PDB file of C-alpha atoms in Angstrom:
ATOM      1  CA  GLN A  46     -95.522  35.319  87.650  1.00  0.00           C
ATOM      2  CA  GLY A  47     -96.141  31.671  87.074  1.00  0.00           C
ATOM      3  CA  ARG A  48     -95.427  32.132  83.361  1.00  0.00           C
ATOM      4  CA  VAL A  49     -95.022  28.941  81.315  1.00  0.00           C
ATOM      5  CA  ASN A  50     -93.954  28.890  77.690  1.00  0.00           C
ATOM      6  CA  PRO A  51     -94.297  25.393  76.173  1.00  0.00           C
ATOM      7  CA  ALA A  52     -92.800  26.646  72.909  1.00  0.00           C
ATOM      8  CA  ILE A  53     -89.337  26.593  74.479  1.00  0.00           C
ATOM      9  CA  PRO A  54     -87.709  23.167  74.129  1.00  0.00           C
ATOM     10  CA  PRO A  55     -85.676  21.472  76.883  1.00  0.00           C
ATOM     11  CA  PHE A  56     -82.347  22.434  75.320  1.00  0.00           C
ATOM     12  CA  LEU A  57     -79.170  24.108  76.497  1.00  0.00           C
ATOM     13  CA  GLY A  58     -80.868  27.161  77.937  1.00  0.00           C
ATOM     14  CA  LEU A  59     -84.521  26.905  78.850  1.00  0.00           C
ATOM     15  CA  SER A  60     -86.935  24.112  79.598  1.00  0.00           C
ATOM     16  CA  PRO A  61     -90.701  24.704  79.234  1.00  0.00           C
ATOM     17  CA  LYS A  62     -91.298  25.430  82.910  1.00  0.00           C
ATOM     18  CA  MET A  63     -90.279  28.883  84.120  1.00  0.00           C
ATOM     19  CA  GLY A  64     -87.260  28.916  86.407  1.00  0.00           C
ATOM     20  CA  GLU A  65     -85.776  25.655  85.148  1.00  0.00           C
ATOM     21  CA  MET A  66     -82.636  25.555  83.057  1.00  0.00           C
ATOM     22  CA  ARG A  67     -80.628  22.520  82.037  1.00  0.00           C
ATOM     23  CA  TRP A  68     -77.124  21.952  80.750  1.00  0.00           C
ATOM     24  CA  ALA A  69     -77.110  19.914  77.533  1.00  0.00           C
ATOM     25  CA  ASP A  70     -73.415  19.745  76.608  1.00  0.00           C
ATOM     26  CA  VAL A  71     -71.695  18.971  79.910  1.00  0.00           C
ATOM     27  CA  GLY A  72     -72.660  15.405  80.677  1.00  0.00           C
ATOM     28  CA  GLN A  73     -75.507  14.695  83.054  1.00  0.00           C
ATOM     29  CA  PRO A  74     -78.084  17.521  83.091  1.00  0.00           C
ATOM     30  CA  GLY A  75     -78.594  19.428  86.301  1.00  0.00           C
ATOM     31  CA  PHE A  76     -81.444  21.571  87.621  1.00  0.00           C
ATOM     32  CA  LEU A  77     -80.864  25.292  87.742  1.00  0.00           C
ATOM     33  CA  GLY A  78     -82.725  27.266  90.351  1.00  0.00           C
ATOM     34  CA  PRO A  79     -83.194  31.019  90.730  1.00  0.00           C
ATOM     35  CA  ALA A  80     -79.483  31.847  91.046  1.00  0.00           C
ATOM     36  CA  TYR A  81     -76.847  29.448  89.780  1.00  0.00           C
ATOM     37  CA  GLY A  82     -73.124  30.228  90.061  1.00  0.00           C
ATOM     38  CA  ALA A  83     -70.755  28.413  87.731  1.00  0.00           C
ATOM     39  CA  PHE A  84     -66.955  28.451  87.932  1.00  0.00           C
ATOM     40  CA  LYS A  85     -64.002  26.781  86.225  1.00  0.00           C
ATOM     41  CA  PRO A  86     -60.330  27.271  85.335  1.00  0.00           C
ATOM     42  CA  SER A  87     -59.667  29.761  82.553  1.00  0.00           C
ATOM     43  CA  GLY A  88     -60.223  28.356  79.088  1.00  0.00           C
ATOM     44  CA  ASP A  89     -62.330  25.437  80.245  1.00  0.00           C
ATOM     45  CA  GLY A  90     -65.422  26.085  78.190  1.00  0.00           C
ATOM     46  CA  MET A  91     -67.704  27.911  80.626  1.00  0.00           C
ATOM     47  CA  ASP A  92     -68.444  30.718  78.204  1.00  0.00           C
ATOM     48  CA  ASP A  93     -69.447  28.219  75.532  1.00  0.00           C
ATOM     49  CA  MET A  94     -71.619  26.404  78.051  1.00  0.00           C
ATOM     50  CA  VAL A  95     -73.590  29.442  79.157  1.00  0.00           C
ATOM     51  CA  LEU A  96     -73.827  31.033  75.720  1.00  0.00           C
ATOM     52  CA  ASN A  97     -74.379  28.125  73.325  1.00  0.00           C
ATOM     53  CA  GLY A  98     -78.063  27.932  74.118  1.00  0.00           C
ATOM     54  CA  VAL A  99     -78.667  31.463  72.905  1.00  0.00           C
ATOM     55  CA  THR A 100     -76.088  31.866  70.130  1.00  0.00           C
ATOM     56  CA  PRO A 101     -75.636  30.101  66.784  1.00  0.00           C
ATOM     57  CA  ALA A 102     -72.556  28.121  67.948  1.00  0.00           C
ATOM     58  CA  ARG A 103     -72.501  24.525  66.709  1.00  0.00           C
ATOM     59  CA  LEU A 104     -75.965  24.767  65.209  1.00  0.00           C
ATOM     60  CA  ASP A 105     -75.165  21.845  62.948  1.00  0.00           C
ATOM     61  CA  GLU A 106     -75.503  19.703  66.083  1.00  0.00           C
ATOM     62  CA  ARG A 107     -78.938  21.139  66.830  1.00  0.00           C
ATOM     63  CA  ARG A 108     -80.627  21.284  63.449  1.00  0.00           C
ATOM     64  CA  GLY A 109     -83.925  20.189  64.900  1.00  0.00           C
ATOM     65  CA  LEU A 110     -83.904  23.280  67.098  1.00  0.00           C
ATOM     66  CA  LEU A 111     -82.754  25.796  64.512  1.00  0.00           C
ATOM     67  CA  LYS A 112     -86.252  27.092  63.828  1.00  0.00           C
ATOM     68  CA  GLN A 113     -86.815  27.581  67.537  1.00  0.00           C
ATOM     69  CA  LEU A 114     -83.604  29.505  68.196  1.00  0.00           C
ATOM     70  CA  ASP A 115     -85.261  32.905  67.933  1.00  0.00           C
ATOM     71  CA  THR A 116     -87.957  31.772  70.364  1.00  0.00           C
ATOM     72  CA  ILE A 117     -85.290  30.750  72.858  1.00  0.00           C
ATOM     73  CA  ARG A 118     -83.417  34.021  72.443  1.00  0.00           C
ATOM     74  CA  ARG A 119     -86.551  36.015  73.159  1.00  0.00           C
ATOM     75  CA  GLU A 120     -86.839  34.350  76.556  1.00  0.00           C
ATOM     76  CA  VAL A 121     -83.200  34.734  77.653  1.00  0.00           C
ATOM     77  CA  GLY A 122     -81.701  38.048  78.741  1.00  0.00           C
ATOM     78  CA  MET A 123     -77.933  38.514  78.525  1.00  0.00           C
ATOM     79  CA  VAL A 124     -75.545  40.431  80.775  1.00  0.00           C
ATOM     80  CA  PHE A 125     -72.015  40.626  79.398  1.00  0.00           C
ATOM     81  CA  GLN A 126     -68.617  41.226  80.961  1.00  0.00           C
ATOM     82  CA  SER A 127     -67.967  44.235  78.709  1.00  0.00           C
ATOM     83  CA  PHE A 128     -71.522  45.671  79.030  1.00  0.00           C
ATOM     84  CA  ASN A 129     -72.172  45.658  75.230  1.00  0.00           C
ATOM     85  CA  LEU A 130     -74.292  48.798  75.274  1.00  0.00           C
ATOM     86  CA  PHE A 131     -74.860  50.678  72.022  1.00  0.00           C
ATOM     87  CA  PRO A 132     -72.688  53.798  72.384  1.00  0.00           C
ATOM     88  CA  HIS A 133     -74.746  55.914  69.955  1.00  0.00           C
ATOM     89  CA  LEU A 134     -78.003  55.334  71.843  1.00  0.00           C
ATOM     90  CA  THR A 135     -79.075  56.859  75.139  1.00  0.00           C
ATOM     91  CA  ILE A 136     -79.448  54.683  78.208  1.00  0.00           C
ATOM     92  CA  LEU A 137     -83.216  54.705  77.811  1.00  0.00           C
ATOM     93  CA  GLU A 138     -82.958  53.775  74.127  1.00  0.00           C
ATOM     94  CA  ASN A 139     -80.632  50.879  74.963  1.00  0.00           C
ATOM     95  CA  CYS A 140     -83.237  49.552  77.396  1.00  0.00           C
ATOM     96  CA  THR A 141     -86.209  49.899  75.048  1.00  0.00           C
ATOM     97  CA  LEU A 142     -84.756  48.040  72.065  1.00  0.00           C
ATOM     98  CA  ALA A 143     -85.865  44.566  73.177  1.00  0.00           C
ATOM     99  CA  PRO A 144     -89.350  45.549  74.354  1.00  0.00           C
ATOM    100  CA  ILE A 145     -90.029  47.394  71.089  1.00  0.00           C
ATOM    101  CA  TRP A 146     -88.415  45.036  68.578  1.00  0.00           C
ATOM    102  CA  VAL A 147     -88.733  41.665  70.339  1.00  0.00           C
ATOM    103  CA  ARG A 148     -91.940  42.085  72.341  1.00  0.00           C
ATOM    104  CA  LYS A 149     -93.526  44.467  69.792  1.00  0.00           C
ATOM    105  CA  MET A 150     -94.405  46.853  72.599  1.00  0.00           C
ATOM    106  CA  PRO A 151     -95.520  50.430  71.886  1.00  0.00           C
ATOM    107  CA  LYS A 152     -92.728  52.964  72.425  1.00  0.00           C
ATOM    108  CA  ALA A 153     -94.428  54.766  75.314  1.00  0.00           C
ATOM    109  CA  GLU A 154     -95.076  51.496  77.138  1.00  0.00           C
ATOM    110  CA  ALA A 155     -91.513  50.332  76.509  1.00  0.00           C
ATOM    111  CA  GLU A 156     -90.109  53.579  77.904  1.00  0.00           C
ATOM    112  CA  GLU A 157     -92.266  53.260  81.025  1.00  0.00           C
ATOM    113  CA  LEU A 158     -91.060  49.681  81.513  1.00  0.00           C
ATOM    114  CA  ALA A 159     -87.417  50.666  80.953  1.00  0.00           C
ATOM    115  CA  MET A 160     -87.656  53.546  83.427  1.00  0.00           C
ATOM    116  CA  ASN A 161     -89.116  51.162  86.006  1.00  0.00           C
ATOM    117  CA  TYR A 162     -86.043  48.925  85.728  1.00  0.00           C
ATOM    118  CA  LEU A 163     -83.634  51.859  85.674  1.00  0.00           C
ATOM    119  CA  GLU A 164     -85.212  52.930  88.964  1.00  0.00           C
ATOM    120  CA  ARG A 165     -84.816  49.417  90.349  1.00  0.00           C
ATOM    121  CA  VAL A 166     -81.107  49.419  89.512  1.00  0.00           C
ATOM    122  CA  LYS A 167     -80.903  52.904  91.057  1.00  0.00           C
ATOM    123  CA  ILE A 168     -79.873  55.004  88.061  1.00  0.00           C
ATOM    124  CA  PRO A 169     -83.060  56.585  86.629  1.00  0.00           C
ATOM    125  CA  GLU A 170     -81.304  59.958  86.444  1.00  0.00           C
ATOM    126  CA  GLN A 171     -78.935  58.548  83.779  1.00  0.00           C
ATOM    127  CA  ALA A 172     -81.719  57.760  81.287  1.00  0.00           C
ATOM    128  CA  LYS A 173     -80.901  60.546  78.823  1.00  0.00           C
ATOM    129  CA  LYS A 174     -77.140  60.097  78.937  1.00  0.00           C
ATOM    130  CA  PHE A 175     -74.981  57.967  76.642  1.00  0.00           C
ATOM    131  CA  PRO A 176     -72.999  54.902  77.841  1.00  0.00           C
ATOM    132  CA  GLY A 177     -69.671  56.706  77.491  1.00  0.00           C
ATOM    133  CA  GLN A 178     -70.783  59.209  80.121  1.00  0.00           C
ATOM    134  CA  LEU A 179     -71.268  56.510  82.767  1.00  0.00           C
ATOM    135  CA  SER A 180     -68.838  54.607  84.995  1.00  0.00           C
ATOM    136  CA  GLY A 181     -68.298  50.871  84.553  1.00  0.00           C
ATOM    137  CA  GLY A 182     -70.546  50.046  87.481  1.00  0.00           C
ATOM    138  CA  GLN A 183     -73.288  52.290  86.138  1.00  0.00           C
ATOM    139  CA  GLN A 184     -73.025  50.713  82.683  1.00  0.00           C
ATOM    140  CA  GLN A 185     -73.438  47.254  84.173  1.00  0.00           C
ATOM    141  CA  ARG A 186     -76.538  48.448  86.025  1.00  0.00           C
ATOM    142  CA  VAL A 187     -77.873  49.592  82.652  1.00  0.00           C
ATOM    143  CA  ALA A 188     -77.040  46.178  81.190  1.00  0.00           C
ATOM    144  CA  ILE A 189     -79.058  44.516  83.974  1.00  0.00           C
ATOM    145  CA  ALA A 190     -81.996  46.868  83.396  1.00  0.00           C
ATOM    146  CA  ARG A 191     -81.819  46.197  79.665  1.00  0.00           C
ATOM    147  CA  ALA A 192     -81.872  42.426  80.208  1.00  0.00           C
ATOM    148  CA  LEU A 193     -84.824  42.671  82.598  1.00  0.00           C
ATOM    149  CA  ALA A 194     -86.750  44.982  80.280  1.00  0.00           C
ATOM    150  CA  GLN A 195     -86.771  42.118  77.795  1.00  0.00           C
ATOM    151  CA  GLN A 196     -89.017  40.356  80.346  1.00  0.00           C
ATOM    152  CA  PRO A 197     -87.106  37.077  80.049  1.00  0.00           C
ATOM    153  CA  LEU A 198     -87.676  33.742  81.721  1.00  0.00           C
ATOM    154  CA  ALA A 199     -83.959  33.618  82.529  1.00  0.00           C
ATOM    155  CA  ILE A 200     -80.842  35.767  82.548  1.00  0.00           C
ATOM    156  CA  VAL A 201     -77.416  34.481  81.590  1.00  0.00           C
ATOM    157  CA  ALA A 202     -74.581  36.595  82.995  1.00  0.00           C
ATOM    158  CA  ASP A 203     -71.136  35.933  81.525  1.00  0.00           C
ATOM    159  CA  GLU A 204     -68.571  37.054  84.127  1.00  0.00           C
ATOM    160  CA  PRO A 205     -70.594  40.213  84.791  1.00  0.00           C
ATOM    161  CA  VAL A 206     -68.207  41.663  87.391  1.00  0.00           C
ATOM    162  CA  ALA A 207     -64.841  40.800  85.836  1.00  0.00           C
ATOM    163  CA  SER A 208     -64.357  44.392  84.625  1.00  0.00           C
ATOM    164  CA  LEU A 209     -65.340  45.976  87.924  1.00  0.00           C
ATOM    165  CA  ASP A 210     -63.529  46.675  91.175  1.00  0.00           C
ATOM    166  CA  PRO A 211     -64.347  44.251  94.043  1.00  0.00           C
ATOM    167  CA  LYS A 212     -66.693  46.597  95.896  1.00  0.00           C
ATOM    168  CA  THR A 213     -68.685  47.512  92.790  1.00  0.00           C
ATOM    169  CA  GLY A 214     -68.697  43.890  91.643  1.00  0.00           C
ATOM    170  CA  ALA A 215     -70.203  42.716  94.924  1.00  0.00           C
ATOM    171  CA  GLU A 216     -72.864  45.443  94.718  1.00  0.00           C
ATOM    172  CA  ILE A 217     -73.765  44.429  91.155  1.00  0.00           C
ATOM    173  CA  LEU A 218     -74.095  40.728  92.009  1.00  0.00           C
ATOM    174  CA  ALA A 219     -76.205  41.496  95.077  1.00  0.00           C
ATOM    175  CA  LEU A 220     -78.465  43.739  92.997  1.00  0.00           C
ATOM    176  CA  LEU A 221     -78.792  41.250  90.138  1.00  0.00           C
ATOM    177  CA  GLY A 222     -79.531  38.362  92.485  1.00  0.00           C
ATOM    178  CA  ASP A 223     -82.076  40.313  94.494  1.00  0.00           C
ATOM    179  CA  ILE A 224     -84.045  41.467  91.460  1.00  0.00           C
ATOM    180  CA  CYS A 225     -84.032  38.005  89.861  1.00  0.00           C
ATOM    181  CA  HIS A 226     -85.272  36.431  93.091  1.00  0.00           C
ATOM    182  CA  ARG A 227     -88.025  39.018  93.487  1.00  0.00           C
ATOM    183  CA  ASP A 228     -89.147  38.673  89.862  1.00  0.00           C
ATOM    184  CA  ARG A 229     -88.705  34.882  89.807  1.00  0.00           C
ATOM    185  CA  VAL A 230     -86.280  35.020  86.897  1.00  0.00           C
ATOM    186  CA  ALA A 231     -83.744  32.197  86.714  1.00  0.00           C
ATOM    187  CA  LEU A 232     -80.149  33.448  86.827  1.00  0.00           C
ATOM    188  CA  VAL A 233     -77.085  31.633  85.493  1.00  0.00           C
ATOM    189  CA  CYS A 234     -73.848  33.436  86.277  1.00  0.00           C
ATOM    190  CA  SER A 235     -70.345  32.338  85.270  1.00  0.00           C
ATOM    191  CA  LEU A 236     -67.634  33.474  87.667  1.00  0.00           C
ATOM    192  CA  HIS A 237     -63.961  32.921  88.417  1.00  0.00           C
ATOM    193  CA  GLN A 238     -64.288  34.243  91.969  1.00  0.00           C
ATOM    194  CA  LEU A 239     -65.260  31.413  94.316  1.00  0.00           C
ATOM    195  CA  ASP A 240     -66.004  33.780  97.198  1.00  0.00           C
ATOM    196  CA  LEU A 241     -68.620  35.567  95.107  1.00  0.00           C
ATOM    197  CA  ALA A 242     -70.213  32.287  94.034  1.00  0.00           C
ATOM    198  CA  GLN A 243     -70.372  31.191  97.676  1.00  0.00           C
ATOM    199  CA  THR A 244     -71.930  34.479  98.713  1.00  0.00           C
ATOM    200  CA  TYR A 245     -74.545  35.040  96.020  1.00  0.00           C
ATOM    201  CA  ALA A 246     -75.427  31.729  94.327  1.00  0.00           C
ATOM    202  CA  ASP A 247     -78.128  29.322  95.482  1.00  0.00           C
ATOM    203  CA  ARG A 248     -76.310  26.436  93.818  1.00  0.00           C
ATOM    204  CA  ILE A 249     -72.760  26.135  92.530  1.00  0.00           C
ATOM    205  CA  VAL A 250     -71.557  24.120  89.562  1.00  0.00           C
ATOM    206  CA  GLY A 251     -67.958  23.602  88.477  1.00  0.00           C
ATOM    207  CA  LEU A 252     -66.409  22.443  85.205  1.00  0.00           C
ATOM    208  CA  ALA A 253     -63.157  20.581  84.663  1.00  0.00           C
ATOM    209  CA  GLU A 254     -61.952  19.782  81.150  1.00  0.00           C
ATOM    210  CA  GLY A 255     -65.349  20.773  79.803  1.00  0.00           C
ATOM    211  CA  ARG A 256     -67.254  18.352  82.038  1.00  0.00           C
ATOM    212  CA  LEU A 257     -69.595  19.078  84.923  1.00  0.00           C
ATOM    213  CA  VAL A 258     -67.844  17.805  88.070  1.00  0.00           C
ATOM    214  CA  VAL A 259     -69.534  19.815  90.842  1.00  0.00           C
ATOM    215  CA  ASP A 260     -73.226  20.560  91.320  1.00  0.00           C
ATOM    216  CA  VAL A 261     -74.155  21.354  94.921  1.00  0.00           C
ATOM    217  CA  GLU A 262     -76.082  23.797  97.074  1.00  0.00           C
ATOM    218  CA  ARG A 263     -73.996  26.744  98.238  1.00  0.00           C
ATOM    219  CA  ARG A 264     -73.725  25.565 101.848  1.00  0.00           C
ATOM    220  CA  SER A 265     -72.281  22.221 100.712  1.00  0.00           C
ATOM    221  CA  PHE A 266     -69.434  23.736  98.703  1.00  0.00           C
ATOM    222  CA  ASP A 267     -65.950  23.406 100.227  1.00  0.00           C
ATOM    223  CA  ASP A 268     -62.224  23.269  99.362  1.00  0.00           C
ATOM    224  CA  ALA A 269     -62.408  19.584  98.462  1.00  0.00           C
ATOM    225  CA  LEU A 270     -65.021  20.293  95.806  1.00  0.00           C
ATOM    226  CA  ALA A 271     -63.007  23.262  94.549  1.00  0.00           C
ATOM    227  CA  ARG A 272     -60.020  20.932  94.074  1.00  0.00           C
ATOM    228  CA  LYS A 273     -62.174  18.697  91.861  1.00  0.00           C
ATOM    229  CA  VAL A 274     -62.340  21.620  89.469  1.00  0.00           C
ATOM    230  CA  TYR A 275     -58.886  23.139  89.790  1.00  0.00           C
ATOM    231  CA  GLY A 276     -56.992  19.891  90.361  1.00  0.00           C
ATOM    232  CA  MET A 277     -54.006  20.914  92.454  1.00  0.00           C
ATOM    233  CA  ALA A 278     -54.487  22.431  95.908  1.00  0.00           C
ATOM    234  CA  ASP A 279     -52.168  25.356  95.163  1.00  0.00           C
ATOM    235  CA  ALA A 280     -54.240  26.202  92.084  1.00  0.00           C
ATOM    236  CA  VAL A 281     -57.447  26.662  94.044  1.00  0.00           C
ATOM    237  CA  PRO A 282     -58.294  30.381  94.471  1.00  0.00           C
ATOM    238  CA  GLN A 283     -58.638  31.508  98.061  1.00  0.00           C
ATOM    239  CA  MET A 284     -62.186  31.290  99.396  1.00  0.00           C
ATOM    240  CA  SER A 285     -63.301  33.786 102.000  1.00  0.00           C
TER     241      SER A 285
END
């Protein structure tokens, strides 16, 4: 609530002020608000764009920030397409790893925090189960709770609904967006589905050939802007 961490540099990922994120590798930087939907044709570098700020990719280009990489990682929660839960740990243990090892939180406090987020994603009864005992939608709810339990300034979601059916995917995006708005956590979400970006994002950005070509508020997005990303009209996915 009003948290500011001046130790975080203005770099691909986080800027010092909470709720602001900036692209660093896609041309002109753009402001990222609470929920930012990004889309592009397959293979056009979106995953690199959203992940490079929190992974060691191309660190030779950011040597001055190498020592601060761990600081940046501590402030960014991740939600992955394939959930990436530890199969040998219970749901509760998956959610307490970051609070205990990153935030140095006592185990009892970390478990209380994790249970709070499992309740918010509506699966507290799954706490003692293992990931393999849950459905895909339930596992992604765990992944959201795990990211939030890290108490990050921002969450980066890399195609978080690609492995889910449309109904479950819409529920997950609505849940993720609602919690991030309520907790004032910036959300960057890469998507291929334009209808989902139009429904759940506050702003929409689009990449073409690795460059940022669209950066608008949701209500300003239209077919003409979609064509700037996908090129040919018949290559533009249907928008609802």
